[in-house]
Amino acid sequence: MQAKRFMAALVACILVCGLLAGCGGGASSAPAASTPAAGSAPAAGGAEQVTIQVATWDYSSNPSTSNAVALFEKEHPDIKVEVIDIPSADYQTKLSVMLNGGELDAYFIKEASSTLEYYDRGQLLDLSGYIAADGVDMSEYSGTDTPFNIDGKQLGMPVRTDYYVLFYNKDIFDDAGVAYPSNDMTWKEFEDLAMQLSGNGVYGAHFHTWQACVENWAVQDGEHTIMDYETGYDFFKPYYEMVLRLQEAGACQSFGDLQSGSIHYSGAFAAGNVAMLPMGTWYIATIAEAMKNGEANMEAWGVATLPHPDNVPAGYSVGATTPIAITPSSKNQDAAWEFVKFISSEAGALEYAKVGAVPGRLSDEILGQIASLDGMPEGLVDALQVKSIAPDRPIVPNVTEINTMLGQEHSLIMLGELSVDEGLAEMAERAAEIMG
Protein backbone atom coordinates (compact mmCIF):
# COMPACT_ATOMS: atom_id res chain seq x y z
CA MET A 1 0.00 0.00 0.00
CA GLN A 2 1.53 3.30 -1.13
CA ALA A 3 0.46 5.24 1.95
CA LYS A 4 1.96 2.61 4.24
CA ARG A 5 5.30 2.64 2.41
CA PHE A 6 5.38 6.41 2.62
CA MET A 7 4.65 6.35 6.36
CA ALA A 8 7.30 3.72 7.07
CA ALA A 9 9.97 5.58 5.14
CA LEU A 10 9.20 8.84 6.88
CA VAL A 11 9.10 7.37 10.38
CA ALA A 12 12.45 5.70 9.87
CA CYS A 13 14.18 9.00 9.06
CA ILE A 14 13.01 10.89 12.11
CA LEU A 15 15.17 10.74 15.26
CA VAL A 16 12.45 11.07 17.86
CA CYS A 17 8.77 10.14 17.73
CA GLY A 18 8.44 11.01 14.08
CA LEU A 19 5.31 10.70 12.03
CA LEU A 20 3.75 12.99 9.45
CA ALA A 21 0.07 12.41 8.91
CA GLY A 22 -1.53 14.44 6.16
CA CYS A 23 -5.28 14.38 6.42
CA GLY A 24 -8.29 16.56 7.10
CA GLY A 25 -7.97 20.21 7.83
CA GLY A 26 -9.75 22.97 9.58
CA ALA A 27 -6.95 24.82 11.34
CA SER A 28 -6.86 28.60 11.29
CA SER A 29 -3.73 30.55 10.52
CA ALA A 30 -1.53 32.56 12.91
CA PRO A 31 -0.49 35.00 14.12
CA ALA A 32 -3.65 36.89 14.89
CA ALA A 33 -3.97 39.98 17.01
CA SER A 34 -5.15 39.33 20.54
CA THR A 35 -7.63 41.43 22.45
CA PRO A 36 -7.66 41.92 26.23
CA ALA A 37 -9.74 39.39 28.13
CA ALA A 38 -12.86 40.61 29.81
CA GLY A 39 -12.06 41.84 33.28
CA SER A 40 -8.37 42.29 32.55
CA ALA A 41 -6.51 43.86 35.43
CA PRO A 42 -3.43 46.09 35.43
CA ALA A 43 -0.18 44.16 35.73
CA ALA A 44 2.90 45.28 37.60
CA GLY A 45 4.29 48.41 35.99
CA GLY A 46 0.90 49.58 34.78
CA ALA A 47 0.58 47.25 31.76
CA GLU A 48 -2.81 45.67 31.25
CA GLN A 49 -2.86 42.03 32.34
CA VAL A 50 -4.39 39.46 30.00
CA THR A 51 -5.88 36.24 31.36
CA ILE A 52 -5.65 33.09 29.27
CA GLN A 53 -7.53 29.88 30.02
CA VAL A 54 -5.52 26.68 29.59
CA ALA A 55 -6.96 23.18 29.99
CA THR A 56 -4.97 20.24 31.33
CA TRP A 57 -5.58 17.18 33.50
CA ASP A 58 -4.61 16.33 37.09
CA TYR A 59 -2.89 19.71 37.44
CA SER A 60 -2.96 19.76 41.24
CA SER A 61 -0.88 16.57 41.38
CA ASN A 62 1.44 17.51 38.52
CA PRO A 63 4.26 19.77 39.79
CA SER A 64 6.01 19.78 36.40
CA THR A 65 3.24 21.82 34.80
CA SER A 66 2.41 23.95 37.85
CA ASN A 67 6.07 24.89 38.35
CA ALA A 68 6.37 25.89 34.70
CA VAL A 69 3.19 27.99 34.94
CA ALA A 70 4.52 29.76 38.06
CA LEU A 71 7.81 30.62 36.37
CA PHE A 72 6.03 31.84 33.25
CA GLU A 73 3.79 34.19 35.26
CA LYS A 74 6.83 35.49 37.12
CA GLU A 75 8.60 36.30 33.86
CA HIS A 76 5.41 37.54 32.14
CA PRO A 77 3.54 39.65 34.72
CA ASP A 78 1.23 40.93 31.99
CA ILE A 79 -0.22 37.43 31.42
CA LYS A 80 -2.24 35.46 33.95
CA VAL A 81 -2.68 31.73 33.31
CA GLU A 82 -6.01 30.39 34.54
CA VAL A 83 -5.61 26.61 34.54
CA ILE A 84 -8.74 24.54 33.98
CA ASP A 85 -7.92 21.36 35.92
CA ILE A 86 -9.89 18.34 34.67
CA PRO A 87 -9.65 14.82 36.15
CA SER A 88 -7.73 12.51 33.85
CA ALA A 89 -10.60 10.06 33.35
CA ASP A 90 -12.96 12.86 32.24
CA TYR A 91 -10.50 14.93 30.23
CA GLN A 92 -11.36 13.92 26.67
CA THR A 93 -15.11 14.35 27.21
CA LYS A 94 -15.00 17.64 29.10
CA LEU A 95 -12.34 19.10 26.81
CA SER A 96 -14.55 18.46 23.78
CA VAL A 97 -17.44 20.29 25.45
CA MET A 98 -15.24 23.29 26.27
CA LEU A 99 -13.74 23.40 22.79
CA ASN A 100 -17.18 23.28 21.19
CA GLY A 101 -18.19 26.18 23.42
CA GLY A 102 -15.14 28.23 22.46
CA GLU A 103 -14.15 28.64 26.11
CA LEU A 104 -10.40 27.99 25.95
CA ASP A 105 -7.30 29.79 24.74
CA ALA A 106 -4.96 26.78 24.85
CA TYR A 107 -5.04 23.14 25.85
CA PHE A 108 -2.84 20.11 26.33
CA ILE A 109 -3.63 17.13 24.10
CA LYS A 110 -3.75 14.06 26.32
CA GLU A 111 -3.90 11.46 23.57
CA ALA A 112 -1.54 12.44 20.77
CA SER A 113 -3.42 10.18 18.37
CA SER A 114 -6.54 12.37 18.78
CA THR A 115 -4.77 15.38 17.23
CA LEU A 116 -6.30 14.62 13.84
CA GLU A 117 -9.81 14.69 15.31
CA TYR A 118 -9.25 18.18 16.74
CA TYR A 119 -7.78 19.26 13.42
CA ASP A 120 -10.76 17.97 11.44
CA ARG A 121 -13.08 19.89 13.76
CA GLY A 122 -11.14 23.12 13.22
CA GLN A 123 -10.00 23.32 16.85
CA LEU A 124 -6.26 23.71 16.28
CA LEU A 125 -4.58 26.99 15.37
CA ASP A 126 -1.75 26.81 12.85
CA LEU A 127 1.31 28.00 14.81
CA SER A 128 3.61 28.24 11.79
CA GLY A 129 3.35 32.03 11.58
CA TYR A 130 4.31 32.51 15.22
CA ILE A 131 7.16 30.01 14.92
CA ALA A 132 8.59 31.82 11.90
CA ALA A 133 8.12 35.29 13.41
CA ASP A 134 9.93 34.34 16.62
CA GLY A 135 12.60 32.24 14.93
CA VAL A 136 11.88 29.11 16.96
CA ASP A 137 14.37 26.41 15.98
CA MET A 138 12.23 23.30 15.58
CA SER A 139 15.29 21.06 15.18
CA GLU A 140 15.78 21.37 18.95
CA TYR A 141 12.81 19.04 19.42
CA SER A 142 14.63 16.22 17.64
CA GLY A 143 11.49 15.16 15.80
CA THR A 144 8.99 15.17 18.68
CA ASP A 145 7.26 18.07 16.89
CA THR A 146 6.78 16.16 13.62
CA PRO A 147 3.62 14.19 14.49
CA PHE A 148 1.81 17.49 15.03
CA ASN A 149 2.69 18.90 11.62
CA ILE A 150 -0.27 18.08 9.39
CA ASP A 151 -0.71 19.44 5.86
CA GLY A 152 2.35 21.60 6.45
CA LYS A 153 0.77 23.26 9.50
CA GLN A 154 2.40 23.05 12.93
CA LEU A 155 -0.61 22.48 15.16
CA GLY A 156 1.04 21.77 18.51
CA MET A 157 4.31 22.24 20.38
CA PRO A 158 5.90 19.33 22.28
CA VAL A 159 5.87 19.73 26.05
CA ARG A 160 6.49 16.27 27.42
CA THR A 161 7.57 12.98 25.92
CA ASP A 162 7.67 9.49 27.36
CA TYR A 163 9.26 6.38 25.97
CA TYR A 164 9.90 2.84 27.11
CA VAL A 165 13.01 1.82 29.04
CA LEU A 166 13.91 -1.24 31.13
CA PHE A 167 13.64 -1.07 34.93
CA TYR A 168 15.47 -3.72 36.94
CA ASN A 169 15.88 -4.82 40.55
CA LYS A 170 19.59 -4.78 41.40
CA ASP A 171 19.06 -6.97 44.48
CA ILE A 172 17.89 -9.91 42.37
CA PHE A 173 20.85 -9.61 40.00
CA ASP A 174 23.30 -9.30 42.91
CA ASP A 175 21.85 -12.32 44.69
CA ALA A 176 22.11 -14.38 41.50
CA GLY A 177 25.62 -13.13 40.74
CA VAL A 178 24.45 -11.99 37.31
CA ALA A 179 25.56 -8.78 35.56
CA TYR A 180 23.00 -5.98 35.28
CA PRO A 181 21.23 -5.46 31.93
CA SER A 182 23.29 -3.47 29.44
CA ASN A 183 22.10 -0.58 27.28
CA ASP A 184 22.65 -2.80 24.23
CA MET A 185 20.60 -5.95 24.87
CA THR A 186 18.43 -7.77 22.36
CA TRP A 187 14.99 -9.15 23.16
CA LYS A 188 16.42 -12.66 22.79
CA GLU A 189 19.03 -11.86 25.43
CA PHE A 190 16.29 -10.36 27.59
CA GLU A 191 14.25 -13.57 27.37
CA ASP A 192 17.25 -15.74 28.23
CA LEU A 193 18.07 -13.51 31.20
CA ALA A 194 14.48 -13.58 32.45
CA MET A 195 14.46 -17.38 32.30
CA GLN A 196 17.78 -17.54 34.14
CA LEU A 197 16.65 -15.30 37.00
CA SER A 198 13.26 -16.94 37.57
CA GLY A 199 12.52 -19.32 40.41
CA ASN A 200 12.23 -19.39 44.20
CA GLY A 201 9.49 -16.79 44.16
CA VAL A 202 11.27 -14.51 41.68
CA TYR A 203 9.85 -13.54 38.29
CA GLY A 204 12.49 -12.75 35.70
CA ALA A 205 10.20 -10.30 33.90
CA HIS A 206 6.88 -8.54 34.19
CA PHE A 207 4.60 -7.50 31.33
CA HIS A 208 1.68 -5.26 32.15
CA THR A 209 -1.71 -6.16 30.66
CA TRP A 210 -1.70 -3.40 28.03
CA GLN A 211 -1.29 -4.70 24.49
CA ALA A 212 1.44 -2.07 24.17
CA CYS A 213 3.63 -4.20 26.44
CA VAL A 214 3.85 -6.80 23.69
CA GLU A 215 2.98 -5.04 20.45
CA ASN A 216 5.21 -2.01 21.03
CA TRP A 217 8.33 -4.12 20.59
CA ALA A 218 7.10 -4.97 17.09
CA VAL A 219 6.89 -1.30 16.01
CA GLN A 220 10.14 -0.34 17.73
CA ASP A 221 12.05 -0.45 14.45
CA GLY A 222 9.91 2.29 12.89
CA GLU A 223 9.17 0.06 9.91
CA HIS A 224 5.65 -0.81 10.99
CA THR A 225 2.75 0.77 12.85
CA ILE A 226 -0.38 -0.70 14.41
CA MET A 227 -2.19 0.36 11.22
CA ASP A 228 -0.29 -2.13 9.00
CA TYR A 229 -3.08 -4.69 8.99
CA GLU A 230 -2.41 -5.73 5.38
CA THR A 231 0.63 -7.64 6.62
CA GLY A 232 -1.67 -9.84 8.70
CA TYR A 233 0.13 -8.34 11.72
CA ASP A 234 2.80 -10.99 11.30
CA PHE A 235 5.38 -8.60 12.81
CA PHE A 236 3.59 -8.97 16.18
CA LYS A 237 4.10 -12.75 16.22
CA PRO A 238 7.68 -13.08 17.61
CA TYR A 239 6.82 -10.90 20.61
CA TYR A 240 3.59 -12.68 21.46
CA GLU A 241 5.46 -15.96 21.27
CA MET A 242 8.23 -14.60 23.53
CA VAL A 243 5.85 -13.39 26.24
CA LEU A 244 3.77 -16.57 26.09
CA ARG A 245 6.93 -18.70 26.47
CA LEU A 246 7.91 -16.71 29.54
CA GLN A 247 4.38 -16.95 30.91
CA GLU A 248 4.24 -20.73 30.37
CA ALA A 249 7.63 -21.15 32.07
CA GLY A 250 6.49 -19.15 35.09
CA ALA A 251 9.11 -16.50 34.35
CA CYS A 252 6.43 -13.81 34.47
CA GLN A 253 3.01 -13.61 36.10
CA SER A 254 0.22 -14.81 33.86
CA PHE A 255 -2.02 -12.35 32.10
CA GLY A 256 -5.06 -13.99 33.68
CA ASP A 257 -3.72 -13.53 37.22
CA LEU A 258 -2.78 -9.93 36.56
CA GLN A 259 -6.17 -9.17 35.07
CA SER A 260 -8.29 -10.95 37.67
CA GLY A 261 -6.25 -9.53 40.52
CA SER A 262 -6.16 -5.99 39.05
CA ILE A 263 -2.39 -6.06 39.64
CA HIS A 264 -0.71 -2.84 38.55
CA TYR A 265 2.84 -2.92 37.26
CA SER A 266 4.01 -0.40 39.87
CA GLY A 267 2.91 -2.62 42.74
CA ALA A 268 4.33 -5.72 41.10
CA PHE A 269 7.79 -4.20 40.66
CA ALA A 270 7.83 -2.50 44.07
CA ALA A 271 7.03 -5.86 45.70
CA GLY A 272 10.66 -6.76 45.08
CA ASN A 273 10.29 -10.12 43.32
CA VAL A 274 10.40 -8.91 39.68
CA ALA A 275 13.82 -8.73 38.05
CA MET A 276 12.99 -6.71 34.91
CA LEU A 277 10.10 -4.48 33.87
CA PRO A 278 9.79 -2.83 30.42
CA MET A 279 7.84 0.36 31.16
CA GLY A 280 7.65 4.05 30.26
CA THR A 281 9.87 6.82 31.59
CA TRP A 282 6.88 8.18 33.51
CA TYR A 283 7.55 5.45 36.07
CA ILE A 284 11.00 6.80 36.99
CA ALA A 285 9.72 9.46 39.37
CA THR A 286 7.15 7.07 40.83
CA ILE A 287 9.58 4.30 41.77
CA ALA A 288 12.14 6.84 43.02
CA GLU A 289 9.51 8.27 45.38
CA ALA A 290 8.46 4.78 46.48
CA MET A 291 12.08 3.95 47.31
CA LYS A 292 12.48 7.21 49.21
CA ASN A 293 9.36 6.54 51.29
CA GLY A 294 10.27 2.94 52.02
CA GLU A 295 7.32 1.65 49.99
CA ALA A 296 9.42 -0.59 47.74
CA ASN A 297 10.75 -3.92 48.92
CA MET A 298 14.26 -3.61 47.46
CA GLU A 299 17.56 -1.98 48.27
CA ALA A 300 18.51 -0.73 44.83
CA TRP A 301 17.07 -0.41 41.33
CA GLY A 302 18.36 0.59 37.94
CA VAL A 303 17.31 1.64 34.45
CA ALA A 304 18.66 0.40 31.13
CA THR A 305 17.83 1.28 27.54
CA LEU A 306 14.91 -0.74 26.16
CA PRO A 307 16.00 -4.08 24.62
CA HIS A 308 15.95 -4.05 20.83
CA PRO A 309 15.26 -6.49 17.97
CA ASP A 310 18.23 -8.28 16.46
CA ASN A 311 18.17 -6.17 13.30
CA VAL A 312 17.73 -2.81 15.07
CA PRO A 313 20.49 -0.77 16.77
CA ALA A 314 20.46 -0.07 20.48
CA GLY A 315 18.68 3.12 21.44
CA TYR A 316 15.46 2.54 19.51
CA SER A 317 12.35 2.88 21.64
CA VAL A 318 8.60 3.49 21.45
CA GLY A 319 6.67 6.32 23.02
CA ALA A 320 4.41 9.33 22.67
CA THR A 321 4.59 13.09 23.08
CA THR A 322 2.19 15.42 24.86
CA PRO A 323 1.72 18.66 22.91
CA ILE A 324 0.02 21.94 23.75
CA ALA A 325 -2.16 23.75 21.22
CA ILE A 326 -4.00 27.06 20.78
CA THR A 327 -7.67 27.35 19.84
CA PRO A 328 -8.63 29.34 16.75
CA SER A 329 -11.49 30.85 18.78
CA SER A 330 -9.14 32.39 21.35
CA LYS A 331 -9.35 36.17 21.65
CA ASN A 332 -5.89 36.17 23.25
CA GLN A 333 -3.86 34.23 20.72
CA ASP A 334 -0.71 36.35 21.12
CA ALA A 335 -0.69 35.85 24.88
CA ALA A 336 -1.49 32.16 24.45
CA TRP A 337 1.43 31.82 22.06
CA GLU A 338 3.79 33.39 24.60
CA PHE A 339 2.75 30.70 27.09
CA VAL A 340 2.95 27.86 24.56
CA LYS A 341 6.37 29.06 23.40
CA PHE A 342 7.64 29.24 26.97
CA ILE A 343 6.38 25.90 28.25
CA SER A 344 7.87 24.13 25.21
CA SER A 345 11.16 26.04 25.48
CA GLU A 346 14.41 25.06 27.21
CA ALA A 347 13.28 26.94 30.34
CA GLY A 348 9.98 25.08 30.43
CA ALA A 349 11.71 21.77 29.73
CA LEU A 350 14.01 22.26 32.71
CA GLU A 351 11.01 22.79 35.00
CA TYR A 352 9.69 19.41 33.87
CA ALA A 353 13.08 17.78 34.30
CA LYS A 354 13.44 19.14 37.84
CA VAL A 355 10.66 16.82 39.02
CA GLY A 356 11.73 13.83 36.94
CA ALA A 357 9.42 14.28 33.95
CA VAL A 358 10.95 13.86 30.50
CA PRO A 359 10.21 16.95 28.38
CA GLY A 360 9.73 17.24 24.63
CA ARG A 361 13.25 18.62 24.32
CA LEU A 362 16.01 16.13 25.05
CA SER A 363 19.55 17.34 25.71
CA ASP A 364 22.45 16.28 27.92
CA GLU A 365 21.66 19.15 30.30
CA ILE A 366 18.02 18.14 30.63
CA LEU A 367 18.77 14.43 31.06
CA GLY A 368 21.48 15.37 33.55
CA GLN A 369 18.94 17.40 35.50
CA ILE A 370 16.69 14.34 35.80
CA ALA A 371 19.59 12.08 36.76
CA SER A 372 20.75 14.52 39.47
CA LEU A 373 17.49 14.28 41.41
CA ASP A 374 17.55 12.62 44.82
CA GLY A 375 17.15 8.87 44.62
CA MET A 376 17.89 8.45 40.93
CA PRO A 377 19.98 5.39 40.02
CA GLU A 378 23.52 5.45 38.72
CA GLY A 379 23.86 5.45 34.93
CA LEU A 380 20.45 6.99 34.26
CA VAL A 381 21.71 9.50 31.67
CA ASP A 382 23.21 6.73 29.53
CA ALA A 383 20.07 4.62 29.87
CA LEU A 384 17.86 7.49 28.68
CA GLN A 385 19.87 8.16 25.53
CA VAL A 386 17.78 7.31 22.47
CA LYS A 387 18.34 7.36 18.73
CA SER A 388 14.71 6.94 17.71
CA ILE A 389 11.32 6.93 19.39
CA ALA A 390 8.71 5.29 17.19
CA PRO A 391 5.12 6.40 17.88
CA ASP A 392 3.01 3.83 19.66
CA ARG A 393 -0.04 5.15 17.80
CA PRO A 394 0.34 7.17 14.59
CA ILE A 395 -1.82 10.23 13.98
CA VAL A 396 -4.01 8.86 11.20
CA PRO A 397 -7.75 8.21 10.73
CA ASN A 398 -9.34 5.32 12.68
CA VAL A 399 -6.29 4.76 14.88
CA THR A 400 -8.37 4.88 18.07
CA GLU A 401 -10.77 2.21 16.79
CA ILE A 402 -7.89 0.03 15.62
CA ASN A 403 -6.11 0.38 18.96
CA THR A 404 -9.25 -0.58 20.89
CA MET A 405 -9.77 -3.63 18.71
CA LEU A 406 -6.16 -4.74 19.16
CA GLY A 407 -6.62 -4.58 22.91
CA GLN A 408 -9.62 -6.91 22.72
CA GLU A 409 -7.80 -9.47 20.59
CA HIS A 410 -4.68 -9.13 22.74
CA SER A 411 -6.63 -10.31 25.79
CA LEU A 412 -7.90 -13.38 23.92
CA ILE A 413 -4.38 -14.35 22.85
CA MET A 414 -2.87 -13.84 26.29
CA LEU A 415 -5.66 -15.80 27.97
CA GLY A 416 -5.14 -18.69 25.55
CA GLU A 417 -8.60 -18.42 24.06
CA LEU A 418 -7.02 -17.87 20.65
CA SER A 419 -3.69 -19.09 19.33
CA VAL A 420 -1.25 -16.43 18.19
CA ASP A 421 -2.00 -17.15 14.53
CA GLU A 422 -5.76 -17.10 15.12
CA GLY A 423 -5.54 -13.85 17.07
CA LEU A 424 -3.42 -12.10 14.46
CA ALA A 425 -5.76 -13.24 11.71
CA GLU A 426 -8.74 -11.81 13.60
CA MET A 427 -6.85 -8.55 14.19
CA ALA A 428 -6.17 -8.18 10.48
CA GLU A 429 -9.75 -9.08 9.51
CA ARG A 430 -11.33 -6.67 11.99
CA ALA A 431 -8.90 -3.89 11.07
CA ALA A 432 -9.82 -4.27 7.41
CA GLU A 433 -13.49 -3.95 8.34
CA ILE A 434 -12.78 -0.80 10.37
CA MET A 435 -10.77 0.75 7.56
CA GLY A 436 -13.21 -0.37 4.88
Short mmCIF file of N, CA, C and O in Angstrom, two decimals, residues 12 183-187 189 216-224 239 305-318 387-390:
data_model
loop_
_atom_site.label_atom_id
_atom_site.label_comp_id
_atom_site.label_asym_id
_atom_site.label_seq_id
_atom_site.Cartn_x
_atom_site.Cartn_y
_atom_site.Cartn_z
N ALA A 12 11.10 6.19 9.69
CA ALA A 12 12.45 5.70 9.87
C ALA A 12 13.48 6.80 9.85
O ALA A 12 14.55 6.66 10.43
N ASN A 183 22.88 -1.48 28.13
CA ASN A 183 22.10 -0.58 27.28
C ASN A 183 22.08 -1.05 25.83
O ASN A 183 21.56 -0.35 24.96
N ASP A 184 22.65 -2.22 25.58
CA ASP A 184 22.65 -2.80 24.23
C ASP A 184 22.32 -4.29 24.36
O ASP A 184 23.17 -5.15 24.20
N MET A 185 21.06 -4.57 24.67
CA MET A 185 20.60 -5.95 24.87
C MET A 185 19.46 -6.24 23.93
O MET A 185 18.53 -5.44 23.80
N THR A 186 19.51 -7.39 23.27
CA THR A 186 18.43 -7.77 22.36
C THR A 186 17.28 -8.39 23.16
O THR A 186 17.44 -8.80 24.31
N TRP A 187 16.12 -8.51 22.51
CA TRP A 187 14.99 -9.15 23.16
C TRP A 187 15.26 -10.63 23.41
O TRP A 187 14.78 -11.20 24.40
N GLU A 189 18.20 -11.86 24.23
CA GLU A 189 19.03 -11.86 25.43
C GLU A 189 18.19 -11.55 26.67
O GLU A 189 18.42 -12.11 27.75
N ASN A 216 4.28 -3.12 21.23
CA ASN A 216 5.21 -2.01 21.03
C ASN A 216 6.58 -2.47 20.54
O ASN A 216 7.25 -1.76 19.79
N TRP A 217 7.00 -3.64 20.98
CA TRP A 217 8.33 -4.12 20.59
C TRP A 217 8.36 -4.43 19.09
O TRP A 217 9.43 -4.42 18.48
N ALA A 218 7.18 -4.66 18.51
CA ALA A 218 7.10 -4.97 17.09
C ALA A 218 7.15 -3.72 16.22
O ALA A 218 7.43 -3.81 15.02
N VAL A 219 6.84 -2.54 16.79
CA VAL A 219 6.89 -1.30 16.01
C VAL A 219 8.11 -0.46 16.39
O VAL A 219 8.29 0.66 15.91
N GLN A 220 8.95 -1.03 17.23
CA GLN A 220 10.14 -0.34 17.73
C GLN A 220 11.10 0.06 16.61
O GLN A 220 11.80 1.07 16.72
N ASP A 221 11.11 -0.72 15.54
CA ASP A 221 12.05 -0.45 14.45
C ASP A 221 11.62 0.71 13.56
O ASP A 221 12.37 1.15 12.69
N GLY A 222 10.39 1.20 13.73
CA GLY A 222 9.91 2.29 12.89
C GLY A 222 9.48 1.85 11.50
O GLY A 222 9.06 2.68 10.70
N GLU A 223 9.55 0.56 11.22
CA GLU A 223 9.17 0.06 9.91
C GLU A 223 7.68 -0.24 9.82
O GLU A 223 7.11 -0.31 8.75
N HIS A 224 7.06 -0.48 10.95
CA HIS A 224 5.65 -0.81 10.99
C HIS A 224 4.93 0.08 11.99
O HIS A 224 5.55 0.68 12.88
N TYR A 239 6.90 -11.46 19.26
CA TYR A 239 6.82 -10.90 20.61
C TYR A 239 5.70 -11.54 21.42
O TYR A 239 5.83 -11.73 22.64
N THR A 305 18.52 1.01 28.80
CA THR A 305 17.83 1.28 27.54
C THR A 305 16.95 0.07 27.18
O THR A 305 17.28 -1.07 27.49
N LEU A 306 15.82 0.32 26.54
CA LEU A 306 14.91 -0.74 26.16
C LEU A 306 15.62 -1.77 25.29
O LEU A 306 16.35 -1.40 24.36
N PRO A 307 15.45 -3.08 25.53
CA PRO A 307 16.00 -4.08 24.62
C PRO A 307 15.51 -3.85 23.18
O PRO A 307 14.46 -3.24 22.97
N HIS A 308 16.27 -4.33 22.23
CA HIS A 308 15.95 -4.05 20.83
C HIS A 308 15.94 -5.33 20.00
O HIS A 308 16.57 -6.33 20.37
N PRO A 309 15.23 -5.33 18.88
CA PRO A 309 15.26 -6.49 17.97
C PRO A 309 16.66 -6.72 17.43
O PRO A 309 17.51 -5.81 17.42
N ASP A 310 16.90 -7.92 16.95
CA ASP A 310 18.23 -8.28 16.46
C ASP A 310 18.69 -7.37 15.33
O ASP A 310 19.88 -7.08 15.22
N ASN A 311 17.78 -6.95 14.47
CA ASN A 311 18.17 -6.17 13.30
C ASN A 311 18.03 -4.66 13.50
O ASN A 311 18.02 -3.90 12.54
N VAL A 312 17.91 -4.23 14.75
CA VAL A 312 17.73 -2.81 15.07
C VAL A 312 18.82 -2.38 16.05
O VAL A 312 19.12 -3.12 16.99
N PRO A 313 19.43 -1.21 15.85
CA PRO A 313 20.49 -0.77 16.77
C PRO A 313 19.95 -0.48 18.17
O PRO A 313 18.75 -0.26 18.36
N ALA A 314 20.84 -0.48 19.13
CA ALA A 314 20.46 -0.07 20.48
C ALA A 314 20.03 1.40 20.47
O ALA A 314 20.51 2.19 19.66
N GLY A 315 19.12 1.74 21.35
CA GLY A 315 18.68 3.12 21.44
C GLY A 315 17.38 3.41 20.72
O GLY A 315 16.92 4.54 20.68
N TYR A 316 16.77 2.38 20.15
CA TYR A 316 15.46 2.54 19.51
C TYR A 316 14.38 2.21 20.54
O TYR A 316 14.44 1.17 21.19
N SER A 317 13.41 3.10 20.67
CA SER A 317 12.35 2.88 21.64
C SER A 317 11.00 3.24 21.03
O SER A 317 10.89 3.55 19.85
N VAL A 318 9.97 3.18 21.86
CA VAL A 318 8.60 3.49 21.45
C VAL A 318 8.02 4.43 22.49
O VAL A 318 8.28 4.28 23.68
N LYS A 387 18.09 6.97 20.12
CA LYS A 387 18.34 7.36 18.73
C LYS A 387 17.04 7.56 17.97
O LYS A 387 16.99 8.32 17.01
N SER A 388 16.00 6.86 18.40
CA SER A 388 14.71 6.94 17.71
C SER A 388 13.61 6.55 18.68
O SER A 388 13.79 5.63 19.48
N ILE A 389 12.51 7.28 18.62
CA ILE A 389 11.32 6.93 19.39
C ILE A 389 10.18 6.78 18.40
O ILE A 389 9.63 7.76 17.90
N ALA A 390 9.82 5.55 18.10
CA ALA A 390 8.71 5.29 17.19
C ALA A 390 7.40 5.58 17.91
O ALA A 390 7.27 5.31 19.11
#
